[in-house]
């Protein structure tokens, strides 16, 4: 049915109104002559509305005269009439084509960067660092290397444990996880609160000291006070205690990792050149059977006599390498990407974390990269003790 409708749209058809006292005779003539007519609807005793192809309409005009019926066109439908209308509106067509081209061009740029941070990472700092590395609004998606930016970002920021960049449409979604700072060890007589060190939903609470101001099922943000060390009771003097307990919460993590479907690697050939260097003082004697003229090579260096001696002998081996293109199947790329993603996940999960649910998915980016995505729901202790600092200000 859909194929027939599509064919009729391509060829074009008209909706007609048939009026007369011999409509049945008119319709019989149409069918006898194999003219395709459809969606016949009787409006009243002398009027019928139907659809007919352009070719069929030309044929039924003569049948109308034979049966004393009158046929009129209500509307024209289909591709031929659309093209005809567009030919009369060339400026509109030109504008539409230009608009489509502009939409496509603009869709190849990144216009918005969405930042999600974990463990109190400064969003403004992340935006500035990403901009310096080339990821900023207005940049072409083809001009950025996600893997390179992620690597450089981690190398330049020692307090970041993981960063993931995902390009969707004209948006870049960036998630940054800061390293968990070692919790300050407080003495048992030092007043403190228990705060959330990351976002989550409280699953279980065990309060040994202090007063809980959150309960099981509550959603908390990093920095929220869960158990306070300030005990205030009506008619009693305010007490300051060392809050203690365990806060187990449901938290969520999402990690990404990429695997190239096609990449170039360099493999060693059987050709190699060994160079020996004898160093004494500021003088160096190089002994080599021939010049190292490999276009691509790998170098291995070994010191035969250590620096403790007045003379040093160093052996350098140059291995010729040649480029080779490796093509991974989708299944192989999935295995590589998910293995890398799991290693990234291990970096952000604590040793006592318990995974409740895990969801895996992947996308192919520009037929070059397979990006694996792992989302996990975790049970972990999110409680962190924080000294009630303003007490010292009152002393």
Short mmCIF file of N, CA, C and O in Angstrom, two decimals, residues 2-85:
data_model
loop_
_atom_site.label_atom_id
_atom_site.label_comp_id
_atom_site.label_asym_id
_atom_site.label_seq_id
_atom_site.Cartn_x
_atom_site.Cartn_y
_atom_site.Cartn_z
N UNK A 2 1.91 1.26 0.81
CA UNK A 2 2.78 2.42 0.88
C UNK A 2 3.48 2.63 -0.46
O UNK A 2 3.63 3.76 -0.93
N UNK A 3 3.90 1.52 -1.08
CA UNK A 3 4.58 1.61 -2.37
C UNK A 3 3.66 2.20 -3.44
O UNK A 3 4.08 3.01 -4.27
N UNK A 4 2.38 1.82 -3.39
CA UNK A 4 1.41 2.34 -4.38
C UNK A 4 1.21 3.83 -4.17
O UNK A 4 1.17 4.62 -5.13
N UNK A 5 1.08 4.23 -2.91
CA UNK A 5 0.88 5.66 -2.61
C UNK A 5 2.09 6.48 -3.05
O UNK A 5 1.95 7.58 -3.59
N UNK A 6 3.29 5.93 -2.82
CA UNK A 6 4.51 6.63 -3.22
C UNK A 6 4.58 6.76 -4.73
O UNK A 6 4.94 7.81 -5.26
N UNK A 7 4.21 5.68 -5.42
CA UNK A 7 4.22 5.71 -6.89
C UNK A 7 3.23 6.75 -7.42
O UNK A 7 3.56 7.50 -8.34
N UNK A 8 2.05 6.78 -6.85
CA UNK A 8 1.04 7.77 -7.27
C UNK A 8 1.52 9.20 -7.02
O UNK A 8 1.27 10.11 -7.81
N UNK A 9 2.24 9.39 -5.89
CA UNK A 9 2.75 10.73 -5.58
C UNK A 9 3.79 11.14 -6.62
O UNK A 9 3.82 12.28 -7.08
N UNK A 10 4.68 10.19 -6.99
CA UNK A 10 5.73 10.50 -7.96
C UNK A 10 5.13 10.82 -9.33
O UNK A 10 5.55 11.77 -10.00
N UNK A 11 4.16 10.02 -9.75
CA UNK A 11 3.54 10.22 -11.08
C UNK A 11 2.56 11.38 -11.09
O UNK A 11 2.31 11.98 -12.14
N UNK A 12 1.99 11.69 -9.93
CA UNK A 12 1.01 12.76 -9.83
C UNK A 12 -0.42 12.25 -10.01
O UNK A 12 -0.66 11.31 -10.76
N UNK A 13 -1.35 12.84 -9.27
CA UNK A 13 -2.76 12.47 -9.40
C UNK A 13 -3.63 13.67 -9.05
O UNK A 13 -3.14 14.70 -8.56
N UNK A 14 -4.94 13.53 -9.36
CA UNK A 14 -5.88 14.62 -9.05
C UNK A 14 -7.06 14.07 -8.26
O UNK A 14 -7.41 12.88 -8.37
N UNK A 15 -7.59 14.91 -7.41
CA UNK A 15 -8.82 14.57 -6.69
C UNK A 15 -9.97 15.20 -7.49
O UNK A 15 -9.97 16.40 -7.74
N UNK A 16 -10.91 14.34 -7.91
CA UNK A 16 -11.97 14.83 -8.80
C UNK A 16 -13.34 14.69 -8.15
O UNK A 16 -13.54 13.89 -7.23
N UNK A 17 -14.26 15.51 -8.66
CA UNK A 17 -15.66 15.41 -8.23
C UNK A 17 -16.47 15.05 -9.46
O UNK A 17 -16.38 15.70 -10.51
N UNK A 18 -17.28 13.96 -9.33
CA UNK A 18 -18.11 13.47 -10.43
C UNK A 18 -19.57 13.76 -10.08
O UNK A 18 -20.05 13.34 -9.01
N UNK A 19 -20.25 14.45 -10.97
CA UNK A 19 -21.66 14.80 -10.72
C UNK A 19 -22.51 14.32 -11.90
O UNK A 19 -22.11 14.39 -13.06
N UNK A 20 -23.69 13.80 -11.60
CA UNK A 20 -24.60 13.34 -12.64
C UNK A 20 -25.55 12.27 -12.13
O UNK A 20 -25.43 11.78 -11.00
N UNK A 21 -26.50 11.87 -12.99
CA UNK A 21 -27.49 10.86 -12.63
C UNK A 21 -27.05 9.45 -13.03
O UNK A 21 -27.69 8.48 -12.65
N UNK A 22 -25.94 9.36 -13.79
CA UNK A 22 -25.48 8.04 -14.26
C UNK A 22 -24.06 7.75 -13.74
O UNK A 22 -23.18 7.28 -14.47
N UNK A 23 -23.87 8.02 -12.47
CA UNK A 23 -22.52 7.84 -11.89
C UNK A 23 -22.09 6.37 -11.93
O UNK A 23 -20.94 6.05 -12.22
N UNK A 24 -23.02 5.42 -11.63
CA UNK A 24 -22.67 4.00 -11.63
C UNK A 24 -22.20 3.57 -13.01
O UNK A 24 -21.23 2.81 -13.15
N UNK A 25 -22.91 4.05 -14.05
CA UNK A 25 -22.54 3.72 -15.42
C UNK A 25 -21.15 4.29 -15.75
O UNK A 25 -20.32 3.63 -16.40
N UNK A 26 -20.90 5.50 -15.27
CA UNK A 26 -19.61 6.16 -15.49
C UNK A 26 -18.48 5.35 -14.83
O UNK A 26 -17.44 5.09 -15.45
N UNK A 27 -18.69 4.91 -13.60
CA UNK A 27 -17.68 4.14 -12.87
C UNK A 27 -17.45 2.77 -13.52
O UNK A 27 -16.32 2.27 -13.57
N UNK A 28 -18.52 2.16 -14.04
CA UNK A 28 -18.39 0.87 -14.74
C UNK A 28 -17.52 1.01 -15.98
O UNK A 28 -16.69 0.13 -16.28
N UNK A 29 -17.72 2.10 -16.73
CA UNK A 29 -16.91 2.34 -17.93
C UNK A 29 -15.42 2.47 -17.56
O UNK A 29 -14.54 1.97 -18.26
N UNK A 30 -15.16 3.15 -16.45
CA UNK A 30 -13.77 3.33 -15.98
C UNK A 30 -13.13 1.99 -15.69
O UNK A 30 -12.01 1.69 -16.12
N UNK A 31 -13.86 1.14 -14.98
CA UNK A 31 -13.30 -0.16 -14.58
C UNK A 31 -13.14 -1.10 -15.76
O UNK A 31 -12.16 -1.86 -15.85
N UNK A 32 -14.08 -1.06 -16.68
CA UNK A 32 -14.01 -1.93 -17.87
C UNK A 32 -12.79 -1.57 -18.70
O UNK A 32 -12.13 -2.43 -19.30
N UNK A 33 -12.43 -0.29 -18.71
CA UNK A 33 -11.29 0.17 -19.52
C UNK A 33 -9.98 0.20 -18.71
O UNK A 33 -9.00 0.83 -19.14
N UNK A 34 -9.99 -0.50 -17.55
CA UNK A 34 -8.77 -0.63 -16.74
C UNK A 34 -8.12 0.70 -16.35
O UNK A 34 -6.90 0.86 -16.34
N UNK A 35 -8.97 1.66 -16.02
CA UNK A 35 -8.46 2.94 -15.51
C UNK A 35 -8.47 2.84 -13.98
O UNK A 35 -9.51 2.55 -13.38
N UNK A 36 -7.29 3.07 -13.36
CA UNK A 36 -7.19 2.94 -11.91
C UNK A 36 -7.75 4.18 -11.22
O UNK A 36 -7.30 5.30 -11.45
N UNK A 37 -8.78 3.96 -10.41
CA UNK A 37 -9.40 5.03 -9.64
C UNK A 37 -9.56 4.52 -8.21
O UNK A 37 -9.88 3.35 -7.99
N UNK A 38 -9.27 5.36 -7.23
CA UNK A 38 -9.28 4.89 -5.84
C UNK A 38 -9.86 5.94 -4.89
O UNK A 38 -10.12 7.07 -5.28
N UNK A 39 -10.03 5.48 -3.63
CA UNK A 39 -10.63 6.35 -2.58
C UNK A 39 -11.94 6.98 -3.05
O UNK A 39 -12.18 8.19 -2.91
N UNK A 40 -12.81 6.12 -3.61
CA UNK A 40 -14.11 6.61 -4.10
C UNK A 40 -15.02 6.84 -2.90
O UNK A 40 -15.21 5.97 -2.06
N UNK A 41 -15.57 8.04 -2.82
CA UNK A 41 -16.44 8.40 -1.69
C UNK A 41 -17.69 9.10 -2.21
O UNK A 41 -17.61 10.12 -2.88
N UNK A 42 -18.86 8.51 -1.92
CA UNK A 42 -20.12 9.11 -2.37
C UNK A 42 -20.53 10.20 -1.38
O UNK A 42 -20.68 9.95 -0.18
N UNK A 43 -20.73 11.40 -1.90
CA UNK A 43 -21.15 12.51 -1.05
C UNK A 43 -22.67 12.58 -0.94
O UNK A 43 -23.22 12.87 0.13
N UNK A 44 -23.33 12.31 -2.06
CA UNK A 44 -24.80 12.22 -2.06
C UNK A 44 -25.21 11.41 -3.29
O UNK A 44 -24.35 10.81 -3.96
N UNK A 45 -26.50 11.38 -3.60
CA UNK A 45 -27.01 10.53 -4.67
C UNK A 45 -26.39 10.88 -6.02
O UNK A 45 -26.16 10.01 -6.87
N UNK A 46 -26.06 12.15 -6.25
CA UNK A 46 -25.59 12.59 -7.56
C UNK A 46 -24.12 13.03 -7.57
O UNK A 46 -23.63 13.51 -8.60
N UNK A 47 -23.42 12.85 -6.44
CA UNK A 47 -22.03 13.36 -6.35
C UNK A 47 -21.10 12.31 -5.74
O UNK A 47 -21.42 11.72 -4.71
N UNK A 48 -19.94 12.13 -6.38
CA UNK A 48 -18.91 11.22 -5.89
C UNK A 48 -17.56 11.93 -5.98
O UNK A 48 -17.29 12.64 -6.95
N UNK A 49 -16.73 11.71 -4.96
CA UNK A 49 -15.37 12.24 -4.96
C UNK A 49 -14.40 11.06 -5.03
O UNK A 49 -14.60 10.04 -4.35
N UNK A 50 -13.34 11.18 -5.85
CA UNK A 50 -12.39 10.08 -6.02
C UNK A 50 -11.03 10.63 -6.43
O UNK A 50 -10.87 11.83 -6.69
N UNK A 51 -10.04 9.71 -6.47
CA UNK A 51 -8.70 10.07 -6.90
C UNK A 51 -8.36 9.27 -8.14
O UNK A 51 -8.71 8.09 -8.24
N UNK A 52 -7.63 9.94 -9.08
CA UNK A 52 -7.28 9.27 -10.32
C UNK A 52 -5.94 9.82 -10.80
O UNK A 52 -5.61 10.98 -10.55
N UNK A 53 -5.16 8.97 -11.48
CA UNK A 53 -3.85 9.40 -11.98
C UNK A 53 -4.04 10.41 -13.11
O UNK A 53 -5.12 10.53 -13.68
N UNK A 54 -2.94 11.10 -13.44
CA UNK A 54 -3.02 12.10 -14.51
C UNK A 54 -3.38 11.45 -15.84
O UNK A 54 -4.20 11.97 -16.61
N UNK A 55 -2.74 10.30 -16.10
CA UNK A 55 -3.04 9.58 -17.35
C UNK A 55 -4.49 9.11 -17.36
O UNK A 55 -5.20 9.22 -18.37
N UNK A 56 -4.95 8.61 -16.24
CA UNK A 56 -6.33 8.13 -16.15
C UNK A 56 -7.33 9.26 -16.32
O UNK A 56 -8.41 9.07 -16.91
N UNK A 57 -6.99 10.45 -15.79
CA UNK A 57 -7.91 11.59 -15.89
C UNK A 57 -8.18 11.96 -17.35
O UNK A 57 -9.31 12.28 -17.73
N UNK A 58 -7.14 11.89 -18.17
CA UNK A 58 -7.32 12.21 -19.59
C UNK A 58 -8.26 11.22 -20.26
O UNK A 58 -9.02 11.59 -21.17
N UNK A 59 -8.22 9.95 -19.81
CA UNK A 59 -9.05 8.93 -20.43
C UNK A 59 -10.51 9.03 -20.01
O UNK A 59 -11.42 8.73 -20.80
N UNK A 60 -10.78 9.44 -18.78
CA UNK A 60 -12.16 9.41 -18.29
C UNK A 60 -12.99 10.60 -18.76
O UNK A 60 -14.21 10.60 -18.60
N UNK A 61 -12.31 11.60 -19.31
CA UNK A 61 -13.07 12.78 -19.78
C UNK A 61 -14.08 12.36 -20.85
O UNK A 61 -15.24 12.80 -20.85
N UNK A 62 -13.67 11.44 -21.74
CA UNK A 62 -14.59 10.99 -22.80
C UNK A 62 -15.74 10.16 -22.22
O UNK A 62 -16.87 10.20 -22.71
N UNK A 63 -15.47 9.41 -21.11
CA UNK A 63 -16.52 8.61 -20.48
C UNK A 63 -17.58 9.52 -19.86
O UNK A 63 -18.77 9.18 -19.83
N UNK A 64 -17.15 10.68 -19.38
CA UNK A 64 -18.08 11.63 -18.77
C UNK A 64 -19.08 12.14 -19.81
O UNK A 64 -20.29 12.26 -19.52
N UNK A 65 -18.61 12.39 -21.00
CA UNK A 65 -19.52 12.86 -22.07
C UNK A 65 -20.53 11.78 -22.44
O UNK A 65 -21.70 12.08 -22.68
N UNK A 66 -20.06 10.52 -22.49
CA UNK A 66 -20.95 9.43 -22.88
C UNK A 66 -22.06 9.19 -21.86
O UNK A 66 -23.14 8.71 -22.20
N UNK A 67 -21.78 9.47 -20.60
CA UNK A 67 -22.75 9.18 -19.53
C UNK A 67 -23.42 10.43 -19.00
O UNK A 67 -24.12 10.40 -17.99
N UNK A 68 -23.19 11.56 -19.66
CA UNK A 68 -23.78 12.85 -19.26
C UNK A 68 -23.42 13.23 -17.82
O UNK A 68 -24.23 13.78 -17.06
N UNK A 69 -22.20 12.90 -17.45
CA UNK A 69 -21.69 13.28 -16.12
C UNK A 69 -20.70 14.43 -16.27
O UNK A 69 -20.09 14.62 -17.33
N UNK A 70 -20.58 15.18 -15.23
CA UNK A 70 -19.65 16.30 -15.23
C UNK A 70 -18.51 15.98 -14.26
O UNK A 70 -18.75 15.63 -13.11
N UNK A 71 -17.26 16.13 -14.75
CA UNK A 71 -16.07 15.86 -13.93
C UNK A 71 -15.30 17.16 -13.72
O UNK A 71 -14.98 17.86 -14.69
N UNK A 72 -15.02 17.48 -12.48
CA UNK A 72 -14.23 18.69 -12.17
C UNK A 72 -13.10 18.33 -11.21
O UNK A 72 -13.20 17.39 -10.42
N UNK A 73 -12.02 19.09 -11.29
CA UNK A 73 -10.85 18.85 -10.45
C UNK A 73 -10.95 19.66 -9.16
O UNK A 73 -11.09 20.88 -9.20
N UNK A 74 -10.86 18.95 -8.04
CA UNK A 74 -10.89 19.63 -6.73
C UNK A 74 -9.48 20.10 -6.37
O UNK A 74 -9.27 21.24 -5.95
N UNK A 75 -8.50 19.21 -6.53
CA UNK A 75 -7.11 19.58 -6.24
C UNK A 75 -6.15 18.69 -6.99
O UNK A 75 -6.51 17.58 -7.39
N UNK A 76 -4.92 19.20 -7.16
CA UNK A 76 -3.87 18.46 -7.86
C UNK A 76 -2.79 18.08 -6.83
O UNK A 76 -2.35 18.92 -6.06
N UNK A 77 -2.40 16.83 -6.86
CA UNK A 77 -1.43 16.35 -5.88
C UNK A 77 -0.27 15.63 -6.57
O UNK A 77 -0.40 15.13 -7.66
N UNK A 78 0.87 15.57 -5.87
CA UNK A 78 1.99 14.78 -6.37
C UNK A 78 3.19 15.61 -6.79
O UNK A 78 3.15 16.85 -6.84
N UNK A 79 4.26 14.91 -7.10
CA UNK A 79 5.54 15.53 -7.42
C UNK A 79 5.50 16.44 -8.64
O UNK A 79 6.09 17.53 -8.60
N UNK A 80 4.85 16.08 -9.74
CA UNK A 80 4.85 16.97 -10.92
C UNK A 80 4.29 18.35 -10.60
O UNK A 80 4.81 19.36 -11.11
N UNK A 81 3.26 18.42 -9.77
CA UNK A 81 2.66 19.71 -9.43
C UNK A 81 3.55 20.49 -8.45
O UNK A 81 3.61 21.72 -8.51
N UNK A 82 4.26 19.75 -7.57
CA UNK A 82 5.20 20.43 -6.66
C UNK A 82 6.32 21.08 -7.46
O UNK A 82 6.68 22.25 -7.23
N UNK A 83 6.86 20.31 -8.44
CA UNK A 83 7.94 20.85 -9.28
C UNK A 83 7.45 22.03 -10.09
O UNK A 83 8.15 23.05 -10.23
N UNK A 84 6.24 21.93 -10.57
CA UNK A 84 5.67 23.03 -11.37
C UNK A 84 5.55 24.30 -10.53
O UNK A 84 5.86 25.40 -10.99
N UNK A 85 5.10 24.15 -9.28
CA UNK A 85 4.97 25.33 -8.41
C UNK A 85 6.34 25.91 -8.07
O UNK A 85 6.51 27.12 -8.01
#
